[in-house]
XYZ file of C-alpha atoms in Angstrom:
216
model
C 116.865 110.523 34.606
C 117.695 109.042 31.182
C 121.443 108.380 30.795
C 121.167 107.206 27.290
C 120.134 110.705 26.328
C 121.915 113.978 27.124
C 120.633 115.100 30.462
C 121.800 118.638 29.724
C 118.582 119.592 28.089
C 116.392 116.508 28.588
C 116.504 115.689 32.297
C 112.887 114.889 33.007
C 111.484 117.287 30.372
C 112.460 120.178 28.222
C 112.803 123.078 30.653
C 112.858 126.827 29.823
C 114.956 128.484 32.375
C 117.851 130.911 32.803
C 121.235 129.524 31.726
C 122.755 128.593 35.066
C 125.715 127.091 33.153
C 126.252 125.837 29.601
C 122.672 125.843 28.224
C 123.223 128.444 25.513
C 124.035 126.500 22.276
C 126.336 128.384 19.883
C 128.488 126.845 17.200
C 131.619 128.676 18.289
C 133.737 125.661 19.379
C 132.469 123.529 16.457
C 133.102 126.337 13.989
C 136.703 126.591 15.154
C 137.211 122.870 14.850
C 135.637 122.796 11.360
C 137.851 125.690 10.185
C 140.894 123.893 11.550
C 140.237 120.485 10.391
C 138.326 120.980 7.163
C 135.672 118.606 8.416
C 132.031 119.716 8.111
C 130.479 119.276 11.535
C 127.087 120.196 10.362
C 124.134 118.826 8.320
C 123.143 121.313 5.694
C 120.296 121.791 3.198
C 120.649 122.129 -0.486
C 121.688 125.762 -0.229
C 124.338 125.061 2.235
C 122.545 126.365 5.308
C 123.045 124.609 8.572
C 120.019 122.672 9.752
C 121.482 120.612 12.432
C 124.625 119.367 14.079
C 125.978 116.060 13.085
C 126.232 114.013 16.369
C 128.298 111.343 14.793
C 131.169 113.778 14.002
C 133.273 115.507 16.701
C 136.010 118.082 16.673
C 138.815 115.677 15.855
C 137.348 115.215 12.501
C 136.450 111.604 12.737
C 133.496 109.616 14.211
C 133.130 109.814 17.940
C 133.527 106.431 19.716
C 131.553 105.775 22.799
C 134.085 104.729 25.568
C 136.923 106.668 24.162
C 138.482 109.526 25.963
C 138.227 113.200 24.725
C 138.500 116.771 25.899
C 135.145 118.324 26.624
C 134.033 121.962 26.798
C 130.966 124.129 26.589
C 130.247 127.445 25.043
C 129.729 129.005 28.475
C 133.471 128.337 28.782
C 134.225 130.035 25.360
C 135.647 133.538 24.912
C 136.005 135.624 21.829
C 139.148 137.529 22.166
C 141.386 137.051 19.184
C 141.780 139.444 16.363
C 139.734 137.173 14.014
C 136.833 136.776 16.419
C 137.569 133.067 16.651
C 136.207 131.421 19.812
C 138.541 129.527 22.097
C 137.551 127.523 25.277
C 138.978 128.839 28.456
C 139.218 125.303 29.704
C 138.482 121.722 28.502
C 137.927 118.712 30.829
C 139.163 115.170 29.914
C 136.603 112.420 30.251
C 135.239 109.244 28.798
C 132.461 109.616 26.269
C 129.427 107.678 27.260
C 126.674 108.853 24.842
C 125.815 111.410 22.204
C 122.451 113.021 21.499
C 121.823 115.770 18.973
C 125.448 116.546 18.899
C 125.855 116.971 22.670
C 127.978 114.718 24.720
C 127.652 112.866 28.077
C 130.891 111.761 29.798
C 132.466 110.335 32.951
C 135.386 112.117 34.579
C 137.904 111.220 37.276
C 137.582 112.681 40.739
C 140.621 114.844 40.192
C 139.068 116.311 37.019
C 135.746 116.897 38.805
C 137.454 118.610 41.663
C 138.972 121.094 39.294
C 135.649 121.544 37.598
C 134.031 122.287 40.946
C 136.782 124.854 41.771
C 136.456 126.488 38.378
C 132.719 126.660 38.947
C 133.120 128.248 42.433
C 135.401 130.882 40.728
C 132.686 131.671 38.276
C 130.179 132.065 41.189
C 132.566 134.299 43.001
C 132.934 136.627 39.905
C 129.070 136.890 39.721
C 129.023 137.516 43.531
C 131.577 140.273 43.257
C 129.674 141.861 40.401
C 126.405 142.024 42.273
C 128.071 143.089 45.459
C 129.542 146.089 43.505
C 126.084 146.827 42.184
C 124.924 147.361 45.707
C 122.607 144.331 46.136
C 121.953 143.083 49.674
C 123.944 139.883 50.660
C 120.727 137.841 50.399
C 119.888 139.163 46.989
C 123.416 138.577 45.807
C 123.271 134.905 46.629
C 119.782 134.665 45.085
C 121.186 136.191 41.837
C 124.320 133.959 41.848
C 122.138 130.812 42.256
C 120.014 131.983 39.403
C 122.902 132.231 36.868
C 125.198 129.561 38.234
C 123.981 126.523 39.979
C 125.482 125.181 43.178
C 128.075 122.447 42.752
C 129.716 121.018 45.850
C 131.253 117.920 47.354
C 129.763 116.230 50.325
C 132.534 113.851 51.064
C 133.016 111.971 47.850
C 129.484 112.754 46.662
C 129.126 115.573 44.062
C 125.997 117.498 44.648
C 124.398 119.454 41.811
C 121.681 121.874 42.959
C 119.895 124.039 40.427
C 116.633 124.439 42.228
C 116.962 128.199 42.306
C 117.876 128.617 38.648
C 115.290 126.140 37.371
C 112.513 127.198 39.871
C 112.043 123.467 40.373
C 112.607 121.712 43.633
C 113.436 118.376 41.901
C 116.500 119.866 40.167
C 118.980 118.503 42.621
C 121.031 115.356 42.261
C 123.849 113.465 44.086
C 126.484 111.901 41.867
C 128.483 109.146 43.443
C 131.718 107.779 41.999
C 131.643 104.440 40.309
C 133.821 101.544 41.413
C 136.346 102.893 39.017
C 136.264 106.303 40.641
C 134.493 108.010 37.779
C 131.717 110.522 38.045
C 128.781 110.504 35.539
C 128.284 114.158 34.745
C 125.073 113.711 32.884
C 122.989 115.093 35.740
C 124.786 118.390 35.574
C 122.340 119.406 32.861
C 124.957 121.260 30.876
C 125.600 121.191 27.083
C 128.989 119.578 26.585
C 130.820 118.779 23.344
C 134.122 117.108 22.429
C 136.683 119.586 21.292
C 140.269 119.512 20.120
C 142.730 120.202 23.036
C 144.493 122.815 20.806
C 141.547 125.258 21.075
C 141.547 125.139 24.876
C 143.651 127.509 26.939
C 143.816 125.049 29.579
C 143.165 121.220 29.613
C 142.330 119.503 32.869
C 143.399 115.769 33.116
C 145.432 113.830 30.718
C 144.163 114.467 27.202
C 143.906 111.682 24.640
C 146.886 111.259 22.223
C 147.444 114.316 20.068
C 145.866 114.322 16.639
C 147.822 116.123 13.977
C 145.015 118.227 12.743
C 145.814 121.716 14.013
């Protein structure tokens, strides 16, 4: 595990696997932030075409600072339901930025925030479970399909257990995340693509967001 890099795509090695949560990278959240702030969040070529994300810039329109607190979301939490096709995050989670790599963020979160994250994840799994049950799959097949598209995320006491062995087809894809002395959980091991986003584009913000920035 390499905490100085984003574990969301680089834990161990680059893995090609189904998106069990948050591995599909689209610019919807960034595009919304760019449109709202007027800040270009991308590196472009001479013709103006996007060639990469700018990891030093986040959705508040100013350089991201390691150790500061932000709201984080991922495009698996994004929905496109307004009349302009603008993406909004269903939920953002407050946390402390610990590193940036290729535009994606690693962060720590409090136990209260992580508990809500786990509950939200369980709700997503339940929606998949209901869908596959309606499709007539056997109970065993239902659970196998749910595990394929949404990893298992549970608490064992105060220990957060991330289990994506089924989705990754890799028996090593399991991790125990223990709280620090400050009660914070390092969510790097979740193997998800997070990015800082402005609270205003989130339908719901979990935790106490950083002070409001007058950009939107």
